[in-house]
PDB file of C-alpha atoms and ligand atoms in Angstrom:
ATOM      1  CA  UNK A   1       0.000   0.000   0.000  1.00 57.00           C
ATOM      2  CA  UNK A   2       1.713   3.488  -1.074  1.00 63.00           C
ATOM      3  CA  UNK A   3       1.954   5.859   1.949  1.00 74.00           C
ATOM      4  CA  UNK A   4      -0.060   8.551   2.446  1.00 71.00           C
ATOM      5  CA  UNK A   5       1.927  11.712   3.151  1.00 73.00           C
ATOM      6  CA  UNK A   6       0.686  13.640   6.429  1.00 77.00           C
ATOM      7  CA  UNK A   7       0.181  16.713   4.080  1.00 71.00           C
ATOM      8  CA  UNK A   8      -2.520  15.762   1.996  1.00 72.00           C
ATOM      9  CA  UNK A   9      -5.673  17.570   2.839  1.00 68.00           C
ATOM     10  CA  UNK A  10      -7.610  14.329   2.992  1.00 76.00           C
ATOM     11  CA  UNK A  11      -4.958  11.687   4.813  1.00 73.00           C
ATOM     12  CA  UNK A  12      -6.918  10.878   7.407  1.00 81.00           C
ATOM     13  CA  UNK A  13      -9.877   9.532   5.551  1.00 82.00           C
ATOM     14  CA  UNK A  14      -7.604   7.703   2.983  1.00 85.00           C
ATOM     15  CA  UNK A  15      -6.324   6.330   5.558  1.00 88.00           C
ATOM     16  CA  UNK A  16      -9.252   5.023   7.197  1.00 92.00           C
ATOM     17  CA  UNK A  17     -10.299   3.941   3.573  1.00 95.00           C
ATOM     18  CA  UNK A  18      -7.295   1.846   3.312  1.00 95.00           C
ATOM     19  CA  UNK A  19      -7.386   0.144   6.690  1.00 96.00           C
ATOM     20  CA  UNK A  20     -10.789  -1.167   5.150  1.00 97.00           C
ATOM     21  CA  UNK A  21      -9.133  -1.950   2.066  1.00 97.00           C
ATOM     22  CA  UNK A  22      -6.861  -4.054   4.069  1.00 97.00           C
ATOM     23  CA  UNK A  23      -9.598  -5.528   5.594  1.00 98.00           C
ATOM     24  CA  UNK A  24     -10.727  -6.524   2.591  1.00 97.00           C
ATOM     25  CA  UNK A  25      -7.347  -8.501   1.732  1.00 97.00           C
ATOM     26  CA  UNK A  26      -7.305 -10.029   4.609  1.00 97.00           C
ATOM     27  CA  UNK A  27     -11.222 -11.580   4.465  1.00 97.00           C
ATOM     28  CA  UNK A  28     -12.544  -9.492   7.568  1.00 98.00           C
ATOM     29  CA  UNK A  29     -14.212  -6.924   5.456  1.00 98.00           C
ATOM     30  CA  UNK A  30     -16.751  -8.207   2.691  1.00 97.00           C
ATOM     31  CA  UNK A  31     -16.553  -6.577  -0.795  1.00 96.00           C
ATOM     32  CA  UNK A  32     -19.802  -4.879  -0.655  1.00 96.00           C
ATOM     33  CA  UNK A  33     -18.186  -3.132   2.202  1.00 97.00           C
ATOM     34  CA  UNK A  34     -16.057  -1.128   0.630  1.00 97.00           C
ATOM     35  CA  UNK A  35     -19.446   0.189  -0.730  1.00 97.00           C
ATOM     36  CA  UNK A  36     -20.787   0.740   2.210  1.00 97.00           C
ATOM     37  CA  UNK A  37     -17.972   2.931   3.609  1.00 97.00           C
ATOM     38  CA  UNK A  38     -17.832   4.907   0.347  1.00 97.00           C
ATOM     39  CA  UNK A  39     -21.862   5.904   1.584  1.00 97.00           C
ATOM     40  CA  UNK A  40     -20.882   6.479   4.820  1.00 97.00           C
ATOM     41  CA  UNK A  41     -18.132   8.441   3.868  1.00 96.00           C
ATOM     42  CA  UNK A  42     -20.431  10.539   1.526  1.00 97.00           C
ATOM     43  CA  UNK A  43     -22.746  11.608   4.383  1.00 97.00           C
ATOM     44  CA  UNK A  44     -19.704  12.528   6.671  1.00 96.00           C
ATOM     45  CA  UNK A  45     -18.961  14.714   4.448  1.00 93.00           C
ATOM     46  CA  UNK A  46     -22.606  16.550   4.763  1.00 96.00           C
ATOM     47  CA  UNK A  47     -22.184  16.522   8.057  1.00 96.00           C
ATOM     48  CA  UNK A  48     -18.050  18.454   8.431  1.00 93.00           C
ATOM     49  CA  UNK A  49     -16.836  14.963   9.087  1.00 94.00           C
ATOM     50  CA  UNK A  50     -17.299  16.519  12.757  1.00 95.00           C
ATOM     51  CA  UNK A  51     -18.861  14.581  15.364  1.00 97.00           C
ATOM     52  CA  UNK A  52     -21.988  16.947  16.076  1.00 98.00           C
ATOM     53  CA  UNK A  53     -24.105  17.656  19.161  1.00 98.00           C
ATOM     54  CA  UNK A  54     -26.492  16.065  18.513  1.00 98.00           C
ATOM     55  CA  UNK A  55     -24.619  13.039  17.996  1.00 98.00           C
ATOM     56  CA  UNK A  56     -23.194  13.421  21.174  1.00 98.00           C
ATOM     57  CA  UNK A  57     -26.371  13.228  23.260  1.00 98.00           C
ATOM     58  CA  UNK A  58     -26.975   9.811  21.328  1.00 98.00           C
ATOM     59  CA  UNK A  59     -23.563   8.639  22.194  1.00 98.00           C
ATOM     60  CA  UNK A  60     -24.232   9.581  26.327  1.00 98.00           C
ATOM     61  CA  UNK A  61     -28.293   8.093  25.611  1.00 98.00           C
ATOM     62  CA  UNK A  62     -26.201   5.023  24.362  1.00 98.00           C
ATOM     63  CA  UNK A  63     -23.711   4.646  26.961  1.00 98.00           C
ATOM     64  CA  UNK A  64     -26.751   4.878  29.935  1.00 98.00           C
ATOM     65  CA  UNK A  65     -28.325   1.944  27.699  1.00 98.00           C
ATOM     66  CA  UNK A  66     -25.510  -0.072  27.722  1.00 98.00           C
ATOM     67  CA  UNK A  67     -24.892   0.317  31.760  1.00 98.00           C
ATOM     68  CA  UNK A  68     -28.560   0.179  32.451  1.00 98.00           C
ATOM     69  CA  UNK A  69     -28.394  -3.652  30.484  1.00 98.00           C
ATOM     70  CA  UNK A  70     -28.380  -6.827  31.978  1.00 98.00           C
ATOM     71  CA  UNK A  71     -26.964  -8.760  29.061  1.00 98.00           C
ATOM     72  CA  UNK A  72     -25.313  -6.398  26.655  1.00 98.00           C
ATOM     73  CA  UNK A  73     -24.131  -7.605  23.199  1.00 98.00           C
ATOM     74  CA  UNK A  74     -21.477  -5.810  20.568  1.00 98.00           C
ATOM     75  CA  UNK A  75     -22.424  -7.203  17.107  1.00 98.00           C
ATOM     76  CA  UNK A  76     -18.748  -7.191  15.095  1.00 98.00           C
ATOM     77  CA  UNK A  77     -19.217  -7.232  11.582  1.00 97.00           C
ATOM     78  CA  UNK A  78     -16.294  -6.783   8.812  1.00 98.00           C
ATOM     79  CA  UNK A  79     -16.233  -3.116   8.925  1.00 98.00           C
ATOM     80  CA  UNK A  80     -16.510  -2.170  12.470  1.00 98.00           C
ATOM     81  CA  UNK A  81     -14.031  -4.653  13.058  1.00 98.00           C
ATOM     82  CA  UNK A  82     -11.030  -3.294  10.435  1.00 98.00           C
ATOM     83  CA  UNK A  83     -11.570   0.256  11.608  1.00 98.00           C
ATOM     84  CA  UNK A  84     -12.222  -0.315  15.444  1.00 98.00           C
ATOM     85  CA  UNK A  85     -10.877  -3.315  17.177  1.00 98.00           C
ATOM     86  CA  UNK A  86      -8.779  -2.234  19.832  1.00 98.00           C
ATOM     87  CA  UNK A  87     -11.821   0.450  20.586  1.00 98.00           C
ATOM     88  CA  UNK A  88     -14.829  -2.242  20.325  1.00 98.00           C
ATOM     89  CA  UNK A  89     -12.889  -4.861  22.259  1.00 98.00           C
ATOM     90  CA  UNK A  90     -12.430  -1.896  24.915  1.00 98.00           C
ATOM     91  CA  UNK A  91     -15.961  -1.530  25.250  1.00 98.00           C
ATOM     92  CA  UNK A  92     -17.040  -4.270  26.063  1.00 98.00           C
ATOM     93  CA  UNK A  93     -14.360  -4.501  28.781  1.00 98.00           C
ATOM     94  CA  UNK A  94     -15.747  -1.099  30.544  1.00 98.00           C
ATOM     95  CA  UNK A  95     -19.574  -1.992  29.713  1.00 98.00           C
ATOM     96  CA  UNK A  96     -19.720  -5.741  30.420  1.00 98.00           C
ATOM     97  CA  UNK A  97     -21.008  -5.593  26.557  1.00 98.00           C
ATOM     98  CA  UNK A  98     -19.966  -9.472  25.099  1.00 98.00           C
ATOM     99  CA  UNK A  99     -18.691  -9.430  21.703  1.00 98.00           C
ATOM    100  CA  UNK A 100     -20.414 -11.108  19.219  1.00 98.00           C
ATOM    101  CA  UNK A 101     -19.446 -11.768  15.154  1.00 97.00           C
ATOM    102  CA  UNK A 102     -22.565 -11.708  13.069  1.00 95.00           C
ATOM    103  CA  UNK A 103     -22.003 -10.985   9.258  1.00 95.00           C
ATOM    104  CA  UNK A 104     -24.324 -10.461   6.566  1.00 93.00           C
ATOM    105  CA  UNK A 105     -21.944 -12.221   3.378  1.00 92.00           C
ATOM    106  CA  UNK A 106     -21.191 -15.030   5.264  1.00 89.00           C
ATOM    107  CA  UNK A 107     -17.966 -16.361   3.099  1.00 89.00           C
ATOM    108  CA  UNK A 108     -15.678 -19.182   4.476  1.00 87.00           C
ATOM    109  CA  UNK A 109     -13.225 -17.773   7.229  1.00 94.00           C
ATOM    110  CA  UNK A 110     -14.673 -14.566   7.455  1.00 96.00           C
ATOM    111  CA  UNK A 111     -15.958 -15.164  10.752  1.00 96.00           C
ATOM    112  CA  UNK A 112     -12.904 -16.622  12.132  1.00 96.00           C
ATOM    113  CA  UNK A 113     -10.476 -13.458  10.441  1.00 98.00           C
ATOM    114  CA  UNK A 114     -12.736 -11.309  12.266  1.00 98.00           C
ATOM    115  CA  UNK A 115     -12.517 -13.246  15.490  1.00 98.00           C
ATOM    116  CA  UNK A 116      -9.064 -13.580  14.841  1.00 98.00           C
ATOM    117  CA  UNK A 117      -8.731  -9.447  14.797  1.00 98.00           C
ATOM    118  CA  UNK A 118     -10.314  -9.288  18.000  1.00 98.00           C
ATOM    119  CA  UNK A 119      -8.442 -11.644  19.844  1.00 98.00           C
ATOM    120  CA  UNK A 120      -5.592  -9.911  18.820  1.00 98.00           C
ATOM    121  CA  UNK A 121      -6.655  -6.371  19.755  1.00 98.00           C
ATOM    122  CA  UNK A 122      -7.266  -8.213  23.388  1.00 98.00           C
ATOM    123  CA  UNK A 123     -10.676 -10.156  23.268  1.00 98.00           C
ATOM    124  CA  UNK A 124     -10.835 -12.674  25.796  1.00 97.00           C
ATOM    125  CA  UNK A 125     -14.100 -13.881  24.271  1.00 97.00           C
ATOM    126  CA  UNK A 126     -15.479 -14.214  20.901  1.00 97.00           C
ATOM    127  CA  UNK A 127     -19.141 -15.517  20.689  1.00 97.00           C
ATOM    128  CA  UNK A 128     -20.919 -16.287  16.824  1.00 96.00           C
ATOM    129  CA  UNK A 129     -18.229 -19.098  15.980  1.00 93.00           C
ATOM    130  CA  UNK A 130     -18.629 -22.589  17.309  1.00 87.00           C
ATOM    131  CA  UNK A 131     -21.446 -24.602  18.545  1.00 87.00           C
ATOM    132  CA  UNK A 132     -22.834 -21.882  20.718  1.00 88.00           C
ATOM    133  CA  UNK A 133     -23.555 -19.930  17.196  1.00 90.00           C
ATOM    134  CA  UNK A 134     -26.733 -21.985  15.792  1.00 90.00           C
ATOM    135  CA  UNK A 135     -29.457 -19.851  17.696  1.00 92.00           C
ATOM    136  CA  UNK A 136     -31.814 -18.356  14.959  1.00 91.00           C
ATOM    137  CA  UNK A 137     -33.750 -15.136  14.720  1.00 90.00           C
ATOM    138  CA  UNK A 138     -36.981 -16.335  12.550  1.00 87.00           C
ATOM    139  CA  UNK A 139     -38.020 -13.076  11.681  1.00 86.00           C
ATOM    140  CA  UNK A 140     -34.356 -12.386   9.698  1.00 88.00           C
ATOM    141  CA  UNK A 141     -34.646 -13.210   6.168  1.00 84.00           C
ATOM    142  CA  UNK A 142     -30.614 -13.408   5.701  1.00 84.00           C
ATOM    143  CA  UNK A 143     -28.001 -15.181   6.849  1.00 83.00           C
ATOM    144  CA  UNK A 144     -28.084 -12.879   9.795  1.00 85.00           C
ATOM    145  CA  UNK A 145     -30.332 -14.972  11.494  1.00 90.00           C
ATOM    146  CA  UNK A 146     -28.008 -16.916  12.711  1.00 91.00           C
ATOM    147  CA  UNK A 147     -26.637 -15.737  16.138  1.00 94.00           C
ATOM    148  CA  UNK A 148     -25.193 -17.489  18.900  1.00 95.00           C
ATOM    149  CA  UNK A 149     -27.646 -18.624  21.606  1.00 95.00           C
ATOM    150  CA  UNK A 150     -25.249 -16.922  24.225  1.00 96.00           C
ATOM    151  CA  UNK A 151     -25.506 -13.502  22.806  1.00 97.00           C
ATOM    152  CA  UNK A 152     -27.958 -11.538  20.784  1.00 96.00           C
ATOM    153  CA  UNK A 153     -30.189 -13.908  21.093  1.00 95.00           C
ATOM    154  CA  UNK A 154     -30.325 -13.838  24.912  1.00 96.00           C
ATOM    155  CA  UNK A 155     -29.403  -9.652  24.764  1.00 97.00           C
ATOM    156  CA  UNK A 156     -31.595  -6.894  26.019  1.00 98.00           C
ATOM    157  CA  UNK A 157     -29.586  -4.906  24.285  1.00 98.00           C
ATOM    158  CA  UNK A 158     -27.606  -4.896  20.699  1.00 98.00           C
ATOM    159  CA  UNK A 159     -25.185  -2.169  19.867  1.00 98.00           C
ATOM    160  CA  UNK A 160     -25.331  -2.743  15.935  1.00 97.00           C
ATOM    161  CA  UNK A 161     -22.524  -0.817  13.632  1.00 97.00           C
ATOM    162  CA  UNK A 162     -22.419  -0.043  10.244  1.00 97.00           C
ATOM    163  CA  UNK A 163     -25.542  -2.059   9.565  1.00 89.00           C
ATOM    164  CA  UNK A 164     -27.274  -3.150   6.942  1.00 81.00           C
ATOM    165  CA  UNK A 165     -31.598  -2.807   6.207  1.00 75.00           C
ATOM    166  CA  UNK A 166     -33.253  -5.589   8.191  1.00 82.00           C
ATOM    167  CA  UNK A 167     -32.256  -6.846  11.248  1.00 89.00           C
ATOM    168  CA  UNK A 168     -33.001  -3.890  13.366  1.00 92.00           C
ATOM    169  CA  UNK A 169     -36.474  -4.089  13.417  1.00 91.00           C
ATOM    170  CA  UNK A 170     -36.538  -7.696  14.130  1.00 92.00           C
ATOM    171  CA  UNK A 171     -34.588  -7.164  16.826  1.00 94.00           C
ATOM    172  CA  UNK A 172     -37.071  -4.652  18.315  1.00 94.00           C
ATOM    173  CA  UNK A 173     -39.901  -6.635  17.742  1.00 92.00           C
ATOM    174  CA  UNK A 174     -38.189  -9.496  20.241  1.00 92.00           C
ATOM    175  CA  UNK A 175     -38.074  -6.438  22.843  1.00 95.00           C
ATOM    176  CA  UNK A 176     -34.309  -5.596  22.218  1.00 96.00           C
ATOM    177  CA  UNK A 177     -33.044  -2.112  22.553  1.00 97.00           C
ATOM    178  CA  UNK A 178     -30.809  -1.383  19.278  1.00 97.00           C
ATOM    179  CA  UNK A 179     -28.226   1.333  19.215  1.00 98.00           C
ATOM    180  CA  UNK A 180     -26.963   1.902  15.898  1.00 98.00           C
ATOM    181  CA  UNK A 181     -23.997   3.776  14.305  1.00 98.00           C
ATOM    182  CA  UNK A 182     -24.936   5.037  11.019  1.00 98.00           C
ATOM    183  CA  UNK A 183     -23.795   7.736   8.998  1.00 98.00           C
ATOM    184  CA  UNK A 184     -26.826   8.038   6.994  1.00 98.00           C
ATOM    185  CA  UNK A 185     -29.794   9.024   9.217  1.00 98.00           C
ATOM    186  CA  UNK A 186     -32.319   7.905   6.453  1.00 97.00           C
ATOM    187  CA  UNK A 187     -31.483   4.667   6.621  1.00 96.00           C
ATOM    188  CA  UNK A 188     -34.056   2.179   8.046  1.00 95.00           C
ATOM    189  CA  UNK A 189     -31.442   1.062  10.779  1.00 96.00           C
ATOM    190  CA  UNK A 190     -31.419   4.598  12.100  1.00 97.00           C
ATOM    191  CA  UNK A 191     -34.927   5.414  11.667  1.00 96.00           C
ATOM    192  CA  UNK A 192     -35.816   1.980  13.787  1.00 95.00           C
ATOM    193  CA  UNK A 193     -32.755   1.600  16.357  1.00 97.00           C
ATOM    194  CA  UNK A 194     -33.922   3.374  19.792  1.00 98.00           C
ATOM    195  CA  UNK A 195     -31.084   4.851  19.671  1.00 98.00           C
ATOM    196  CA  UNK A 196     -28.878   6.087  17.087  1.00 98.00           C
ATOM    197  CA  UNK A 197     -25.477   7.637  16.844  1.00 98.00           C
ATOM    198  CA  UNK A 198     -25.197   9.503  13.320  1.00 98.00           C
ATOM    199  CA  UNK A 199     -21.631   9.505  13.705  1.00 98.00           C
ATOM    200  CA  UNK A 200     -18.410   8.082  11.554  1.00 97.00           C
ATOM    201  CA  UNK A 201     -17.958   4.427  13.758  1.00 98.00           C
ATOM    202  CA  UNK A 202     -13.898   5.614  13.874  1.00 97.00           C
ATOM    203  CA  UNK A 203     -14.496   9.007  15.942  1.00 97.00           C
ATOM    204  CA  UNK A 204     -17.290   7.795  18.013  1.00 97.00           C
ATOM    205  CA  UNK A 205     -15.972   4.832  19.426  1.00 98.00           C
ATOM    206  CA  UNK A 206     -13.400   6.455  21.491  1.00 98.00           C
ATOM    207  CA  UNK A 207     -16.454   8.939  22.520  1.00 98.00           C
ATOM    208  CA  UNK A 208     -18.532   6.387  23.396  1.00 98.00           C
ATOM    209  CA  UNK A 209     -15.482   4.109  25.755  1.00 98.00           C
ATOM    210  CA  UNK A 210     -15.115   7.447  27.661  1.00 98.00           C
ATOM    211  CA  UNK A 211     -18.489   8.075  27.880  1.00 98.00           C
ATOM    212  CA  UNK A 212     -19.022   4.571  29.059  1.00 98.00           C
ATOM    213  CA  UNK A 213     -16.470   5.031  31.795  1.00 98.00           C
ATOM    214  CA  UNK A 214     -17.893   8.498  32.753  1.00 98.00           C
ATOM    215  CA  UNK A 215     -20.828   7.241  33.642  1.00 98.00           C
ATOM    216  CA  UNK A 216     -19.821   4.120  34.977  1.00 97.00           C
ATOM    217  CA  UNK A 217     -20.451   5.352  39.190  1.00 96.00           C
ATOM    218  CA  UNK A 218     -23.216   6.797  38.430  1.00 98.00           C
ATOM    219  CA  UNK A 219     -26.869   5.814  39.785  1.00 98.00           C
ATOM    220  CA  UNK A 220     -29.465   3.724  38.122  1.00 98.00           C
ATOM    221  CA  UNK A 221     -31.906   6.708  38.560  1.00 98.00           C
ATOM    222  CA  UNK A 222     -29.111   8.902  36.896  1.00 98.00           C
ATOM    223  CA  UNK A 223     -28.857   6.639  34.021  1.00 98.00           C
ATOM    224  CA  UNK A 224     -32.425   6.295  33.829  1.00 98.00           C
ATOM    225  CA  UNK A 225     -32.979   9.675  33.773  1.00 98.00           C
ATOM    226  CA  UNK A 226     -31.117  10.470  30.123  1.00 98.00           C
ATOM    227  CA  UNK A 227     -32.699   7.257  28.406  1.00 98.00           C
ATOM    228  CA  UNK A 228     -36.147   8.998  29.293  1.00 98.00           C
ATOM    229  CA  UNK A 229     -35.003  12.297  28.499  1.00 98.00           C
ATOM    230  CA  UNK A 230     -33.624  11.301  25.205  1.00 98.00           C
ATOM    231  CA  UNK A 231     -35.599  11.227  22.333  1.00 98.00           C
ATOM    232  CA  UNK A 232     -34.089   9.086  19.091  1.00 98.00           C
ATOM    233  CA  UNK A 233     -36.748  10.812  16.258  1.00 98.00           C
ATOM    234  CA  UNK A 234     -36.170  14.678  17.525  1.00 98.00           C
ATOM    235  CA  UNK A 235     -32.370  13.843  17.671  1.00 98.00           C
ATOM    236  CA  UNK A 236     -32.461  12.541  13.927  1.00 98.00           C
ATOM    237  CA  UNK A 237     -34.479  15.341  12.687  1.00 98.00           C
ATOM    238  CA  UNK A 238     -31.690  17.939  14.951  1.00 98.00           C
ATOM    239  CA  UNK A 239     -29.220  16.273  12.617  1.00 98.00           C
ATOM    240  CA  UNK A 240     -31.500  16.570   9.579  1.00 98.00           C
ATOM    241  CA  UNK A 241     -31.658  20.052  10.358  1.00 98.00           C
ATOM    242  CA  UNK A 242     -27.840  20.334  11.365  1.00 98.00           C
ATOM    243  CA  UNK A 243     -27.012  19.237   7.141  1.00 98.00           C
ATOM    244  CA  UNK A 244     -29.283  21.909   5.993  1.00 98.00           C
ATOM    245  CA  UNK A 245     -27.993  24.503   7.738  1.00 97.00           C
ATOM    246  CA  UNK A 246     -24.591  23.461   6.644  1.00 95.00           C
ATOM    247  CA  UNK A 247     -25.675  23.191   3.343  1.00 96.00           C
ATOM    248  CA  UNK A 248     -27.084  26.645   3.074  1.00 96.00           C
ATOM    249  CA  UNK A 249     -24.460  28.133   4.300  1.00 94.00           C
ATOM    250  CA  UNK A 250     -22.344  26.399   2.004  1.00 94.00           C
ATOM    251  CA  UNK A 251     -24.191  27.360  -1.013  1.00 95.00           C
ATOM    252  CA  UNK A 252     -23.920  31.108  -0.053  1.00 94.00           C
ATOM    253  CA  UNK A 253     -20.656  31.476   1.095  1.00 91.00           C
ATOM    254  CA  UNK A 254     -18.487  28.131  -0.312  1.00 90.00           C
ATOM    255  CA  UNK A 255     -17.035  25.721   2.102  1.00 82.00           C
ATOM    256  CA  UNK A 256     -14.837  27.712   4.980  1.00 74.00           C
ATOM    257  CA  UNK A 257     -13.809  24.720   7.081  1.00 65.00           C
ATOM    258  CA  UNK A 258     -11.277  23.014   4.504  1.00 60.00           C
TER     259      UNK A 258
HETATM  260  O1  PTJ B 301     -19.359  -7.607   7.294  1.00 70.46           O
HETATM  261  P1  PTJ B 301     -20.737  -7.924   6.760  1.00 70.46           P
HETATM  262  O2  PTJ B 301     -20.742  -9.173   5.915  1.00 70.46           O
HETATM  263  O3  PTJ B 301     -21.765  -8.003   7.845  1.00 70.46           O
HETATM  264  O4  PTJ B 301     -21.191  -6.742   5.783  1.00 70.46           O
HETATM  265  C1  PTJ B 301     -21.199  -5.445   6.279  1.00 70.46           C
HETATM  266  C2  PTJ B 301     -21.791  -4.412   5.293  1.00 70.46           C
HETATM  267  C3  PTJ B 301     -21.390  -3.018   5.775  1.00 70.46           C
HETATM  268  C4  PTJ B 301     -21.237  -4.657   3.904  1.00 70.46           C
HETATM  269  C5  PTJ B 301     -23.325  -4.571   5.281  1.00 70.46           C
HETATM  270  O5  PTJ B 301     -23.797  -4.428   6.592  1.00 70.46           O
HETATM  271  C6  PTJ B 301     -23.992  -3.590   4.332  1.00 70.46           C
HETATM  272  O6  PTJ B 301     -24.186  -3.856   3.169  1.00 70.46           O
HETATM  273  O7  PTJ B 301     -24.342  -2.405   4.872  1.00 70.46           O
HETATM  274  P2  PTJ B 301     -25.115  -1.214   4.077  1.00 70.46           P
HETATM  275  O8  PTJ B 301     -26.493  -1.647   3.727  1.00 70.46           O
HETATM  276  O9  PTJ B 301     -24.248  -0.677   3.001  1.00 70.46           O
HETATM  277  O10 PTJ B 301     -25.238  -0.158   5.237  1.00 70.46           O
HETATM  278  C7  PTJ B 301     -24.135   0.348   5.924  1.00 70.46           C
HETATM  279  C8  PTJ B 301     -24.499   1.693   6.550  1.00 70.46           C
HETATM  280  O11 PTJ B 301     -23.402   2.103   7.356  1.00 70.46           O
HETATM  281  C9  PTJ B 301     -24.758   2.804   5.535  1.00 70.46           C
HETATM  282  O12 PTJ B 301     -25.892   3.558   5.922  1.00 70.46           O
HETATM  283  C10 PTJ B 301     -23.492   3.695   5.609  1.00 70.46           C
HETATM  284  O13 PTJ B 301     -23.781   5.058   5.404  1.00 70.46           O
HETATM  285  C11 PTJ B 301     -23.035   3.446   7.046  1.00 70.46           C
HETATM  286  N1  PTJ B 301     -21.589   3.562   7.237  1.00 70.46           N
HETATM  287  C12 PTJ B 301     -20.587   3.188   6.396  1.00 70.46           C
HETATM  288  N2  PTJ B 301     -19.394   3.421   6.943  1.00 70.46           N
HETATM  289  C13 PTJ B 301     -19.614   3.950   8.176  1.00 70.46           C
HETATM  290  C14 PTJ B 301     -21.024   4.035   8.360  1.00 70.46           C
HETATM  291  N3  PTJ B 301     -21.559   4.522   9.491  1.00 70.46           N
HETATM  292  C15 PTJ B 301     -20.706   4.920  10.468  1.00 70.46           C
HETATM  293  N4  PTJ B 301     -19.362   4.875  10.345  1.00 70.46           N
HETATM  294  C16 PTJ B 301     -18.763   4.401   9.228  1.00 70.46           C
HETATM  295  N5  PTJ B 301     -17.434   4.361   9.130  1.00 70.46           N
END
């Protein structure tokens, strides 16, 4: 891979784009997902490639959720895995979250590579491969059905990255609470998740470990007390709002950030 020179305007995101690119050589991330982070990458840019305030409150919402759960699950697919591991596998040491591979383009090995990347970012555990993995989610057309019967499909709550359409709402209907990470906050995983973060998966992660650990002493009633106060549609629509304020300014005065 040619290296990026630390003057280029945009070497941070190429350099995020090749760590999924590497991914990809290495069968963690699936093909299509190189797609996927070229959309996500396209709505980062409407939104500054900042992380934004309103994004924030979902990220503290999400961090109450995950410390308010009795049986917290991280689902790892390709891409949260190449961009995030040491991050995710920190997580779910500070929330009690278990980690959990589920993949939509289930090709041989990729479950193990990604297992494989977690281990060796620290994982202790890695559920979704073995003979715990044959649990089944009926109402998931795809292969992401499949789960393993000592995670999501015992969780009360599923923190669900870089998603695809589906399995969101079929996780709500079976009472889970979803928190999704999703650039796009069209998409029917961040219209449905109670709680999403419209935020790149590589700056909120960090966010969201601190946040996690912030919160950490303090009291059920505490933590209650955001969930209820937290409100997933008006947050969406803030950063609805947030791109079309950007936007206008843009088209009057050209971009001034660069
Ligand atoms: O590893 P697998 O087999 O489970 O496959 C994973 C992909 C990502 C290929 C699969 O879930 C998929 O096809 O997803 P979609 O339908 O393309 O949706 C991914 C969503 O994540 C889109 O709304 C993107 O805008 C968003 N997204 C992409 N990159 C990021 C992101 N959101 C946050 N941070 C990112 N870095």
């Amino acid at each position: 891979m040619s290296e990026i020179p630390d003057n280029h305007p945009r070497a941070e995101s190429l350099r995020i784009r090749h760590r999924i690119i590497e991914g990809m050589e290495h069968n963690v991330v699936a093909k299509a997902g190189l797609i996927a982070h070229g959309r996500g990458e396209a709505f980062d840019y409407l939104l500054g490639e900042k992380t934004t305030p309103p994004a924030r409150k979902a990220i503290r919402a999400a961090a109450a959720a995950l410390l308010l759960s009795k049986y917290p699950v991280i689902s790892v697919n390709g891409n949260s895995a190449a961009l995030t591991p040491k991050e995710i596998v920190e997580l779910s040491e500070v929330s009690g979250a278990k980690l959990e591979v589920n993949i939509f383009y289930r090709s041989p090995g990729r479950v193990e590579a990604i297992k494989e990347v977690l281990e060796k970012a620290g994982a202790k555990e890695v559920l979704g491969v073995g003979e715990t993995a044959d649990g089944v989610i009926p109402e998931i057309s795809s292969i992401r059905r499949v789960v393993d019967r000592r995670g999501i499909l015992i969780a009360d709550t599923v923190l669900v990255p870089i998603e695809d359409g589906d399995r969101t709402q079929a996780l709500r209907k079976m009472g889970k609470t979803v928190i999704a990470v999703d650039l796009n906050p069209l998409s029917r995983t961040s219209q449905s998740a109670n709680i999403t973060i419209v935020d790149n998966h590589v700056r909120c992660m960090p966010l969201l470990v601190e946040e996690v650990k912030k919160l950490k002493n303090a009291s059920k009633e505490e933590l209650k007390k955001i969930l209820e106060e937290y409100d997933n549609q008006k947050v969406l629509g803030e950063i609805l709002e947030l791109i079309r304020d950007r936007l206008t300014e843009i088209a009057k005065k050209g971009i001034q950030d660069y």
